[in-house]
């Protein structure tokens, strides 16, 4: 792991780091905020997965999480959204290719070699964090994300119920099977067989019974802006509310009046999400 930058913030250290990823076959960059703590202390970890077109930098620069993380003693980790580099395949559209990994392991050419964000987030990066950040308590992890990253947070938490004690999201894509963004991405990365898409759809995972293990999504918080121009056609928050109700999963889904899809919205509620996770990760 190489250090790109480190800066003191709220008594802790905001770092940006890079490493050669075996999963993506590329150099990957991520940010980690470690709040002030006593020597030898172990702190809970909160993952943040970013949305379409973003890198680690968007939330690191605009997310306004550090004060809350310092107050509650939470390590905040923000990975990139896809592999990058001159040799990585891409698409001209903003919602596919670089910046739009959708947190899947691709099975279709030419994406299969590099687009392995599921394995990168679920296995490779956590192992690196455990090795290089001794304050990180990997037995106490929460996950959150925005839009495409909210989709990633929900599906990763559902598939790994023994790892995450809390999950939240800002304006998540709740059912890629039922929206244009998801249909384009999943068909491109995984092929036309929609049965293979279900493990990347939060509503489908809940409907298929993963939630009935008794530990999946034990704590769920969603914030969604009412003025989000993607709400009706792409995000479809109501489908998640219905799936959780049918599966008897407790879910706090808050429709925030007047808010859109931007980081103005995310930064407004970020401190509340950090506090909410901290309470459940104690």
PDB file of C-alpha atoms in Angstrom:
ATOM      1  CA  UNK A   1       0.000   0.000   0.000  1.00  0.00           C
ATOM      2  CA  UNK A   2       1.311   3.445  -0.950  1.00  0.00           C
ATOM      3  CA  UNK A   3       0.372   6.692   0.751  1.00  0.00           C
ATOM      4  CA  UNK A   4      -0.935   9.316  -1.679  1.00  0.00           C
ATOM      5  CA  UNK A   5      -1.631  11.940   0.990  1.00  0.00           C
ATOM      6  CA  UNK A   6      -2.325  12.311   4.703  1.00  0.00           C
ATOM      7  CA  UNK A   7      -3.831  15.343   6.429  1.00  0.00           C
ATOM      8  CA  UNK A   8      -4.811  16.051  10.011  1.00  0.00           C
ATOM      9  CA  UNK A   9      -8.541  16.677  10.437  1.00  0.00           C
ATOM     10  CA  UNK A  10     -10.551  16.931  13.661  1.00  0.00           C
ATOM     11  CA  UNK A  11      -7.615  15.434  15.527  1.00  0.00           C
ATOM     12  CA  UNK A  12      -7.468  12.363  13.299  1.00  0.00           C
ATOM     13  CA  UNK A  13      -5.843  11.503   9.984  1.00  0.00           C
ATOM     14  CA  UNK A  14      -7.522  11.697   6.584  1.00  0.00           C
ATOM     15  CA  UNK A  15      -5.488   9.567   4.238  1.00  0.00           C
ATOM     16  CA  UNK A  16      -5.642   8.632   0.584  1.00  0.00           C
ATOM     17  CA  UNK A  17      -3.881   5.412  -0.395  1.00  0.00           C
ATOM     18  CA  UNK A  18      -3.291   3.229  -3.438  1.00  0.00           C
ATOM     19  CA  UNK A  19      -2.358  -0.387  -4.055  1.00  0.00           C
ATOM     20  CA  UNK A  20      -2.080  -2.929  -6.835  1.00  0.00           C
ATOM     21  CA  UNK A  21      -5.298  -4.942  -6.844  1.00  0.00           C
ATOM     22  CA  UNK A  22      -5.185  -8.624  -7.705  1.00  0.00           C
ATOM     23  CA  UNK A  23      -8.956  -8.645  -8.258  1.00  0.00           C
ATOM     24  CA  UNK A  24      -9.171  -5.775 -10.755  1.00  0.00           C
ATOM     25  CA  UNK A  25      -5.672  -6.096 -12.190  1.00  0.00           C
ATOM     26  CA  UNK A  26      -5.230  -2.338 -11.770  1.00  0.00           C
ATOM     27  CA  UNK A  27      -3.996   0.245  -9.306  1.00  0.00           C
ATOM     28  CA  UNK A  28      -6.860   1.130  -6.948  1.00  0.00           C
ATOM     29  CA  UNK A  29      -7.164   4.259  -4.831  1.00  0.00           C
ATOM     30  CA  UNK A  30      -9.222   4.629  -1.652  1.00  0.00           C
ATOM     31  CA  UNK A  31      -9.500   6.991   1.313  1.00  0.00           C
ATOM     32  CA  UNK A  32      -9.518   6.219   5.043  1.00  0.00           C
ATOM     33  CA  UNK A  33     -10.273   8.565   7.922  1.00  0.00           C
ATOM     34  CA  UNK A  34      -8.968   7.364  11.295  1.00  0.00           C
ATOM     35  CA  UNK A  35     -10.306   9.514  14.138  1.00  0.00           C
ATOM     36  CA  UNK A  36      -8.261  10.401  17.232  1.00  0.00           C
ATOM     37  CA  UNK A  37      -7.995   7.477  19.629  1.00  0.00           C
ATOM     38  CA  UNK A  38      -5.946   6.086  22.483  1.00  0.00           C
ATOM     39  CA  UNK A  39      -2.955   3.872  21.590  1.00  0.00           C
ATOM     40  CA  UNK A  40      -4.083   0.299  21.148  1.00  0.00           C
ATOM     41  CA  UNK A  41      -7.784   1.204  20.853  1.00  0.00           C
ATOM     42  CA  UNK A  42      -9.933  -0.696  18.382  1.00  0.00           C
ATOM     43  CA  UNK A  43     -12.553   1.305  16.462  1.00  0.00           C
ATOM     44  CA  UNK A  44     -15.609   0.270  14.434  1.00  0.00           C
ATOM     45  CA  UNK A  45     -15.447   0.623  10.651  1.00  0.00           C
ATOM     46  CA  UNK A  46     -17.979   2.303   8.362  1.00  0.00           C
ATOM     47  CA  UNK A  47     -17.692   1.665   4.612  1.00  0.00           C
ATOM     48  CA  UNK A  48     -19.052   4.218   2.147  1.00  0.00           C
ATOM     49  CA  UNK A  49     -19.698   3.165  -1.465  1.00  0.00           C
ATOM     50  CA  UNK A  50     -19.989   5.975  -3.992  1.00  0.00           C
ATOM     51  CA  UNK A  51     -22.368   6.433  -6.908  1.00  0.00           C
ATOM     52  CA  UNK A  52     -22.127   6.700 -10.675  1.00  0.00           C
ATOM     53  CA  UNK A  53     -19.215   8.750 -12.084  1.00  0.00           C
ATOM     54  CA  UNK A  54     -17.665   9.186  -8.619  1.00  0.00           C
ATOM     55  CA  UNK A  55     -14.306   8.218  -7.148  1.00  0.00           C
ATOM     56  CA  UNK A  56     -13.205   8.109  -3.518  1.00  0.00           C
ATOM     57  CA  UNK A  57     -12.661  11.870  -3.773  1.00  0.00           C
ATOM     58  CA  UNK A  58     -16.313  12.952  -3.980  1.00  0.00           C
ATOM     59  CA  UNK A  59     -17.314  11.908  -0.480  1.00  0.00           C
ATOM     60  CA  UNK A  60     -13.845  12.587   0.918  1.00  0.00           C
ATOM     61  CA  UNK A  61     -14.054  16.216  -0.163  1.00  0.00           C
ATOM     62  CA  UNK A  62     -17.800  16.882   0.097  1.00  0.00           C
ATOM     63  CA  UNK A  63     -19.266  14.275   2.470  1.00  0.00           C
ATOM     64  CA  UNK A  64     -18.728  16.180   5.736  1.00  0.00           C
ATOM     65  CA  UNK A  65     -18.301  13.025   7.821  1.00  0.00           C
ATOM     66  CA  UNK A  66     -15.062  13.690   9.703  1.00  0.00           C
ATOM     67  CA  UNK A  67     -16.436  15.711  12.617  1.00  0.00           C
ATOM     68  CA  UNK A  68     -19.033  13.018  13.335  1.00  0.00           C
ATOM     69  CA  UNK A  69     -16.491  10.211  12.949  1.00  0.00           C
ATOM     70  CA  UNK A  70     -14.156  11.987  15.377  1.00  0.00           C
ATOM     71  CA  UNK A  71     -16.997  12.500  17.851  1.00  0.00           C
ATOM     72  CA  UNK A  72     -18.179   8.887  17.753  1.00  0.00           C
ATOM     73  CA  UNK A  73     -14.846   7.146  17.143  1.00  0.00           C
ATOM     74  CA  UNK A  74     -15.608   5.597  13.738  1.00  0.00           C
ATOM     75  CA  UNK A  75     -13.141   4.760  10.952  1.00  0.00           C
ATOM     76  CA  UNK A  76     -14.545   5.809   7.546  1.00  0.00           C
ATOM     77  CA  UNK A  77     -13.443   4.014   4.369  1.00  0.00           C
ATOM     78  CA  UNK A  78     -14.295   5.191   0.839  1.00  0.00           C
ATOM     79  CA  UNK A  79     -13.223   2.956  -2.095  1.00  0.00           C
ATOM     80  CA  UNK A  80     -13.381   3.821  -5.773  1.00  0.00           C
ATOM     81  CA  UNK A  81     -16.375   2.813  -7.907  1.00  0.00           C
ATOM     82  CA  UNK A  82     -14.558   0.856 -10.611  1.00  0.00           C
ATOM     83  CA  UNK A  83     -11.148  -0.142 -11.968  1.00  0.00           C
ATOM     84  CA  UNK A  84      -9.327   2.575 -13.883  1.00  0.00           C
ATOM     85  CA  UNK A  85      -6.429   2.837 -16.296  1.00  0.00           C
ATOM     86  CA  UNK A  86      -5.617   3.099 -19.976  1.00  0.00           C
ATOM     87  CA  UNK A  87      -5.947  -0.650 -20.497  1.00  0.00           C
ATOM     88  CA  UNK A  88      -9.328  -0.927 -18.747  1.00  0.00           C
ATOM     89  CA  UNK A  89     -12.324  -1.200 -21.121  1.00  0.00           C
ATOM     90  CA  UNK A  90     -14.777   1.676 -21.045  1.00  0.00           C
ATOM     91  CA  UNK A  91     -18.023   2.914 -22.516  1.00  0.00           C
ATOM     92  CA  UNK A  92     -18.853   6.394 -23.787  1.00  0.00           C
ATOM     93  CA  UNK A  93     -21.906   6.664 -21.533  1.00  0.00           C
ATOM     94  CA  UNK A  94     -21.610   7.849 -17.927  1.00  0.00           C
ATOM     95  CA  UNK A  95     -23.621   4.933 -16.539  1.00  0.00           C
ATOM     96  CA  UNK A  96     -21.482   2.037 -17.786  1.00  0.00           C
ATOM     97  CA  UNK A  97     -17.768   1.231 -17.728  1.00  0.00           C
ATOM     98  CA  UNK A  98     -15.284   3.314 -15.754  1.00  0.00           C
ATOM     99  CA  UNK A  99     -16.953   4.984 -12.797  1.00  0.00           C
ATOM    100  CA  UNK A 100     -19.893   2.583 -13.027  1.00  0.00           C
ATOM    101  CA  UNK A 101     -18.732  -0.777 -11.705  1.00  0.00           C
ATOM    102  CA  UNK A 102     -22.088  -1.466  -9.975  1.00  0.00           C
ATOM    103  CA  UNK A 103     -20.220  -3.579  -7.382  1.00  0.00           C
ATOM    104  CA  UNK A 104     -20.539  -6.765  -9.447  1.00  0.00           C
ATOM    105  CA  UNK A 105     -18.099  -9.419 -10.624  1.00  0.00           C
ATOM    106  CA  UNK A 106     -18.509  -9.257 -14.393  1.00  0.00           C
ATOM    107  CA  UNK A 107     -18.810 -12.453 -16.428  1.00  0.00           C
ATOM    108  CA  UNK A 108     -19.031 -10.937 -19.927  1.00  0.00           C
ATOM    109  CA  UNK A 109     -16.225  -9.769 -22.217  1.00  0.00           C
ATOM    110  CA  UNK A 110     -14.483  -7.367 -22.251  1.00  0.00           C
ATOM    111  CA  UNK A 111     -15.397  -6.559 -18.628  1.00  0.00           C
ATOM    112  CA  UNK A 112     -14.665  -9.895 -16.971  1.00  0.00           C
ATOM    113  CA  UNK A 113     -10.942  -9.309 -16.425  1.00  0.00           C
ATOM    114  CA  UNK A 114     -11.079  -5.991 -14.575  1.00  0.00           C
ATOM    115  CA  UNK A 115     -14.611  -5.358 -13.370  1.00  0.00           C
ATOM    116  CA  UNK A 116     -14.547  -7.387 -10.154  1.00  0.00           C
ATOM    117  CA  UNK A 117     -15.724  -4.771  -7.685  1.00  0.00           C
ATOM    118  CA  UNK A 118     -17.794  -7.254  -5.685  1.00  0.00           C
ATOM    119  CA  UNK A 119     -14.751  -9.360  -4.792  1.00  0.00           C
ATOM    120  CA  UNK A 120     -12.638  -6.257  -4.329  1.00  0.00           C
ATOM    121  CA  UNK A 121     -15.037  -4.751  -1.776  1.00  0.00           C
ATOM    122  CA  UNK A 122     -16.088  -7.985  -0.098  1.00  0.00           C
ATOM    123  CA  UNK A 123     -12.657  -9.620   0.220  1.00  0.00           C
ATOM    124  CA  UNK A 124      -9.525  -7.898  -1.051  1.00  0.00           C
ATOM    125  CA  UNK A 125      -9.826  -4.394   0.373  1.00  0.00           C
ATOM    126  CA  UNK A 126     -11.062  -5.535   3.821  1.00  0.00           C
ATOM    127  CA  UNK A 127      -8.024  -7.817   4.094  1.00  0.00           C
ATOM    128  CA  UNK A 128      -5.757  -4.875   3.245  1.00  0.00           C
ATOM    129  CA  UNK A 129      -7.508  -2.645   5.799  1.00  0.00           C
ATOM    130  CA  UNK A 130      -7.123  -5.300   8.509  1.00  0.00           C
ATOM    131  CA  UNK A 131      -3.421  -5.608   7.707  1.00  0.00           C
ATOM    132  CA  UNK A 132      -2.518  -1.926   7.419  1.00  0.00           C
ATOM    133  CA  UNK A 133      -4.827  -0.185   9.899  1.00  0.00           C
ATOM    134  CA  UNK A 134      -4.411  -1.795  13.325  1.00  0.00           C
ATOM    135  CA  UNK A 135      -7.099   0.406  14.909  1.00  0.00           C
ATOM    136  CA  UNK A 136      -9.773  -1.095  12.636  1.00  0.00           C
ATOM    137  CA  UNK A 137     -12.026  -3.556  14.475  1.00  0.00           C
ATOM    138  CA  UNK A 138     -13.162  -5.784  11.625  1.00  0.00           C
ATOM    139  CA  UNK A 139     -15.653  -7.516  13.927  1.00  0.00           C
ATOM    140  CA  UNK A 140     -17.676  -4.268  14.026  1.00  0.00           C
ATOM    141  CA  UNK A 141     -18.494  -3.113  10.519  1.00  0.00           C
ATOM    142  CA  UNK A 142     -21.289  -1.060   9.009  1.00  0.00           C
ATOM    143  CA  UNK A 143     -21.824  -0.053   5.404  1.00  0.00           C
ATOM    144  CA  UNK A 144     -23.523   2.832   3.620  1.00  0.00           C
ATOM    145  CA  UNK A 145     -23.541   4.342   0.157  1.00  0.00           C
ATOM    146  CA  UNK A 146     -25.168   6.677  -2.317  1.00  0.00           C
ATOM    147  CA  UNK A 147     -27.239   5.799  -5.397  1.00  0.00           C
ATOM    148  CA  UNK A 148     -25.271   3.037  -7.179  1.00  0.00           C
ATOM    149  CA  UNK A 149     -23.254   2.829  -3.959  1.00  0.00           C
ATOM    150  CA  UNK A 150     -26.466   2.458  -1.979  1.00  0.00           C
ATOM    151  CA  UNK A 151     -27.288  -0.506  -4.209  1.00  0.00           C
ATOM    152  CA  UNK A 152     -23.826  -1.865  -3.429  1.00  0.00           C
ATOM    153  CA  UNK A 153     -24.217  -1.337   0.314  1.00  0.00           C
ATOM    154  CA  UNK A 154     -27.591  -3.083   0.458  1.00  0.00           C
ATOM    155  CA  UNK A 155     -26.619  -6.087  -1.659  1.00  0.00           C
ATOM    156  CA  UNK A 156     -23.216  -6.584  -0.022  1.00  0.00           C
ATOM    157  CA  UNK A 157     -24.821  -6.432   3.435  1.00  0.00           C
ATOM    158  CA  UNK A 158     -27.497  -8.935   2.407  1.00  0.00           C
ATOM    159  CA  UNK A 159     -24.924 -11.366   1.030  1.00  0.00           C
ATOM    160  CA  UNK A 160     -22.649 -11.009   4.074  1.00  0.00           C
ATOM    161  CA  UNK A 161     -24.963 -10.984   7.093  1.00  0.00           C
ATOM    162  CA  UNK A 162     -22.229 -12.231   9.426  1.00  0.00           C
ATOM    163  CA  UNK A 163     -20.006  -9.238   8.615  1.00  0.00           C
ATOM    164  CA  UNK A 164     -22.237  -6.162   8.844  1.00  0.00           C
ATOM    165  CA  UNK A 165     -24.148  -5.064  11.917  1.00  0.00           C
ATOM    166  CA  UNK A 166     -25.745  -2.034  10.259  1.00  0.00           C
ATOM    167  CA  UNK A 167     -26.521  -0.786   6.762  1.00  0.00           C
ATOM    168  CA  UNK A 168     -27.802   2.542   5.511  1.00  0.00           C
ATOM    169  CA  UNK A 169     -28.057   4.325   2.183  1.00  0.00           C
ATOM    170  CA  UNK A 170     -28.642   7.690   0.584  1.00  0.00           C
ATOM    171  CA  UNK A 171     -31.024   7.512  -2.401  1.00  0.00           C
ATOM    172  CA  UNK A 172     -30.110   3.901  -3.288  1.00  0.00           C
ATOM    173  CA  UNK A 173     -30.933   2.031  -6.482  1.00  0.00           C
ATOM    174  CA  UNK A 174     -33.054  -0.574  -4.692  1.00  0.00           C
ATOM    175  CA  UNK A 175     -33.910  -2.846  -7.628  1.00  0.00           C
ATOM    176  CA  UNK A 176     -31.560  -2.843 -10.645  1.00  0.00           C
ATOM    177  CA  UNK A 177     -33.778  -5.517 -12.187  1.00  0.00           C
ATOM    178  CA  UNK A 178     -36.486  -2.886 -12.544  1.00  0.00           C
ATOM    179  CA  UNK A 179     -34.763   0.294 -13.691  1.00  0.00           C
ATOM    180  CA  UNK A 180     -32.891   1.448 -16.823  1.00  0.00           C
ATOM    181  CA  UNK A 181     -29.543   1.962 -15.035  1.00  0.00           C
ATOM    182  CA  UNK A 182     -29.639  -1.548 -13.637  1.00  0.00           C
ATOM    183  CA  UNK A 183     -30.885  -3.263 -16.761  1.00  0.00           C
ATOM    184  CA  UNK A 184     -28.094  -1.702 -18.806  1.00  0.00           C
ATOM    185  CA  UNK A 185     -25.349  -2.452 -16.293  1.00  0.00           C
ATOM    186  CA  UNK A 186     -26.370  -5.978 -15.326  1.00  0.00           C
ATOM    187  CA  UNK A 187     -27.010  -7.108 -18.889  1.00  0.00           C
ATOM    188  CA  UNK A 188     -23.674  -5.663 -19.993  1.00  0.00           C
ATOM    189  CA  UNK A 189     -21.600  -7.098 -17.159  1.00  0.00           C
ATOM    190  CA  UNK A 190     -23.487 -10.371 -16.561  1.00  0.00           C
ATOM    191  CA  UNK A 191     -25.257 -11.234 -19.819  1.00  0.00           C
ATOM    192  CA  UNK A 192     -28.947 -11.651 -20.661  1.00  0.00           C
ATOM    193  CA  UNK A 193     -29.860 -14.324 -18.079  1.00  0.00           C
ATOM    194  CA  UNK A 194     -31.800 -12.330 -15.497  1.00  0.00           C
ATOM    195  CA  UNK A 195     -31.600 -15.114 -12.931  1.00  0.00           C
ATOM    196  CA  UNK A 196     -27.901 -14.249 -12.593  1.00  0.00           C
ATOM    197  CA  UNK A 197     -28.829 -10.656 -11.825  1.00  0.00           C
ATOM    198  CA  UNK A 198     -30.832 -11.427  -8.685  1.00  0.00           C
ATOM    199  CA  UNK A 199     -27.834 -11.578  -6.346  1.00  0.00           C
ATOM    200  CA  UNK A 200     -27.195  -7.937  -7.276  1.00  0.00           C
ATOM    201  CA  UNK A 201     -30.709  -6.709  -6.544  1.00  0.00           C
ATOM    202  CA  UNK A 202     -31.619  -5.866  -2.933  1.00  0.00           C
ATOM    203  CA  UNK A 203     -35.342  -6.433  -3.384  1.00  0.00           C
ATOM    204  CA  UNK A 204     -34.743  -9.754  -5.143  1.00  0.00           C
ATOM    205  CA  UNK A 205     -32.342 -10.912  -2.426  1.00  0.00           C
ATOM    206  CA  UNK A 206     -34.957 -10.119   0.209  1.00  0.00           C
ATOM    207  CA  UNK A 207     -37.709 -11.822  -1.788  1.00  0.00           C
ATOM    208  CA  UNK A 208     -35.502 -14.850  -2.368  1.00  0.00           C
ATOM    209  CA  UNK A 209     -35.153 -15.352   1.346  1.00  0.00           C
ATOM    210  CA  UNK A 210     -31.647 -14.264   2.297  1.00  0.00           C
ATOM    211  CA  UNK A 211     -33.224 -11.905   4.808  1.00  0.00           C
ATOM    212  CA  UNK A 212     -34.879 -14.830   6.611  1.00  0.00           C
ATOM    213  CA  UNK A 213     -31.574 -15.985   8.109  1.00  0.00           C
ATOM    214  CA  UNK A 214     -32.414 -13.798  11.091  1.00  0.00           C
ATOM    215  CA  UNK A 215     -29.272 -11.683  10.863  1.00  0.00           C
ATOM    216  CA  UNK A 216     -29.468 -10.026   7.452  1.00  0.00           C
ATOM    217  CA  UNK A 217     -30.130  -6.295   7.573  1.00  0.00           C
ATOM    218  CA  UNK A 218     -30.734  -6.194  11.337  1.00  0.00           C
ATOM    219  CA  UNK A 219     -30.587  -2.401  11.186  1.00  0.00           C
ATOM    220  CA  UNK A 220     -31.581  -0.470   8.069  1.00  0.00           C
ATOM    221  CA  UNK A 221     -31.781   3.286   7.474  1.00  0.00           C
ATOM    222  CA  UNK A 222     -32.640   4.945   4.146  1.00  0.00           C
ATOM    223  CA  UNK A 223     -32.785   8.661   3.367  1.00  0.00           C
ATOM    224  CA  UNK A 224     -34.375   9.683   0.075  1.00  0.00           C
ATOM    225  CA  UNK A 225     -35.018  13.206  -1.193  1.00  0.00           C
ATOM    226  CA  UNK A 226     -38.490  13.965  -2.498  1.00  0.00           C
ATOM    227  CA  UNK A 227     -37.070  16.272  -5.200  1.00  0.00           C
ATOM    228  CA  UNK A 228     -34.622  13.671  -6.506  1.00  0.00           C
ATOM    229  CA  UNK A 229     -35.129  13.603 -10.277  1.00  0.00           C
ATOM    230  CA  UNK A 230     -34.096   9.913 -10.378  1.00  0.00           C
ATOM    231  CA  UNK A 231     -36.607   8.762  -7.752  1.00  0.00           C
ATOM    232  CA  UNK A 232     -39.464   7.668 -10.002  1.00  0.00           C
ATOM    233  CA  UNK A 233     -37.649   5.887 -12.847  1.00  0.00           C
ATOM    234  CA  UNK A 234     -34.327   4.711 -11.376  1.00  0.00           C
ATOM    235  CA  UNK A 235     -34.377   4.521  -7.570  1.00  0.00           C
ATOM    236  CA  UNK A 236     -37.932   3.315  -6.816  1.00  0.00           C
ATOM    237  CA  UNK A 237     -37.637   3.461  -3.039  1.00  0.00           C
ATOM    238  CA  UNK A 238     -41.155   2.105  -2.634  1.00  0.00           C
ATOM    239  CA  UNK A 239     -40.068  -1.313  -3.926  1.00  0.00           C
ATOM    240  CA  UNK A 240     -37.633  -1.677  -1.019  1.00  0.00           C
ATOM    241  CA  UNK A 241     -40.257  -0.564   1.488  1.00  0.00           C
ATOM    242  CA  UNK A 242     -42.630  -3.203   0.102  1.00  0.00           C
ATOM    243  CA  UNK A 243     -39.980  -5.960   0.125  1.00  0.00           C
ATOM    244  CA  UNK A 244     -39.000  -5.181   3.722  1.00  0.00           C
ATOM    245  CA  UNK A 245     -42.645  -5.145   4.802  1.00  0.00           C
ATOM    246  CA  UNK A 246     -43.313  -8.524   3.176  1.00  0.00           C
ATOM    247  CA  UNK A 247     -40.209 -10.042   4.808  1.00  0.00           C
ATOM    248  CA  UNK A 248     -40.884  -8.376   8.181  1.00  0.00           C
ATOM    249  CA  UNK A 249     -37.541  -6.554   8.095  1.00  0.00           C
ATOM    250  CA  UNK A 250     -37.530  -3.446  10.309  1.00  0.00           C
ATOM    251  CA  UNK A 251     -36.597  -0.504   8.092  1.00  0.00           C
ATOM    252  CA  UNK A 252     -36.476   3.224   8.695  1.00  0.00           C
ATOM    253  CA  UNK A 253     -37.128   4.875   5.316  1.00  0.00           C
ATOM    254  CA  UNK A 254     -37.218   8.655   5.528  1.00  0.00           C
ATOM    255  CA  UNK A 255     -38.483  10.783   2.655  1.00  0.00           C
ATOM    256  CA  UNK A 256     -36.686  14.100   3.038  1.00  0.00           C
ATOM    257  CA  UNK A 257     -38.794  16.967   1.728  1.00  0.00           C
ATOM    258  CA  UNK A 258     -37.143  19.195  -0.879  1.00  0.00           C
ATOM    259  CA  UNK A 259     -33.825  17.343  -1.182  1.00  0.00           C
ATOM    260  CA  UNK A 260     -32.306  16.204  -4.484  1.00  0.00           C
ATOM    261  CA  UNK A 261     -29.679  13.601  -5.473  1.00  0.00           C
ATOM    262  CA  UNK A 262     -26.585  15.716  -4.820  1.00  0.00           C
ATOM    263  CA  UNK A 263     -23.943  15.939  -2.112  1.00  0.00           C
ATOM    264  CA  UNK A 264     -25.889  18.854  -0.643  1.00  0.00           C
ATOM    265  CA  UNK A 265     -28.404  16.174   0.327  1.00  0.00           C
ATOM    266  CA  UNK A 266     -25.804  13.623   1.427  1.00  0.00           C
ATOM    267  CA  UNK A 267     -23.794  16.060   3.541  1.00  0.00           C
ATOM    268  CA  UNK A 268     -26.961  17.225   5.304  1.00  0.00           C
ATOM    269  CA  UNK A 269     -27.685  13.772   6.716  1.00  0.00           C
ATOM    270  CA  UNK A 270     -24.192  12.246   6.815  1.00  0.00           C
ATOM    271  CA  UNK A 271     -23.524  13.054  10.480  1.00  0.00           C
ATOM    272  CA  UNK A 272     -26.837  11.452  11.426  1.00  0.00           C
ATOM    273  CA  UNK A 273     -25.893   8.288   9.543  1.00  0.00           C
ATOM    274  CA  UNK A 274     -22.466   8.144  11.224  1.00  0.00           C
ATOM    275  CA  UNK A 275     -24.097   8.517  14.640  1.00  0.00           C
ATOM    276  CA  UNK A 276     -26.719   5.887  13.774  1.00  0.00           C
ATOM    277  CA  UNK A 277     -24.055   3.377  12.744  1.00  0.00           C
ATOM    278  CA  UNK A 278     -21.911   4.185  15.782  1.00  0.00           C
ATOM    279  CA  UNK A 279     -24.774   3.365  18.117  1.00  0.00           C
ATOM    280  CA  UNK A 280     -25.226  -0.040  16.515  1.00  0.00           C
ATOM    281  CA  UNK A 281     -21.525  -0.827  16.278  1.00  0.00           C
ATOM    282  CA  UNK A 282     -20.804  -0.283  19.961  1.00  0.00           C
TER     283      UNK A 282
END
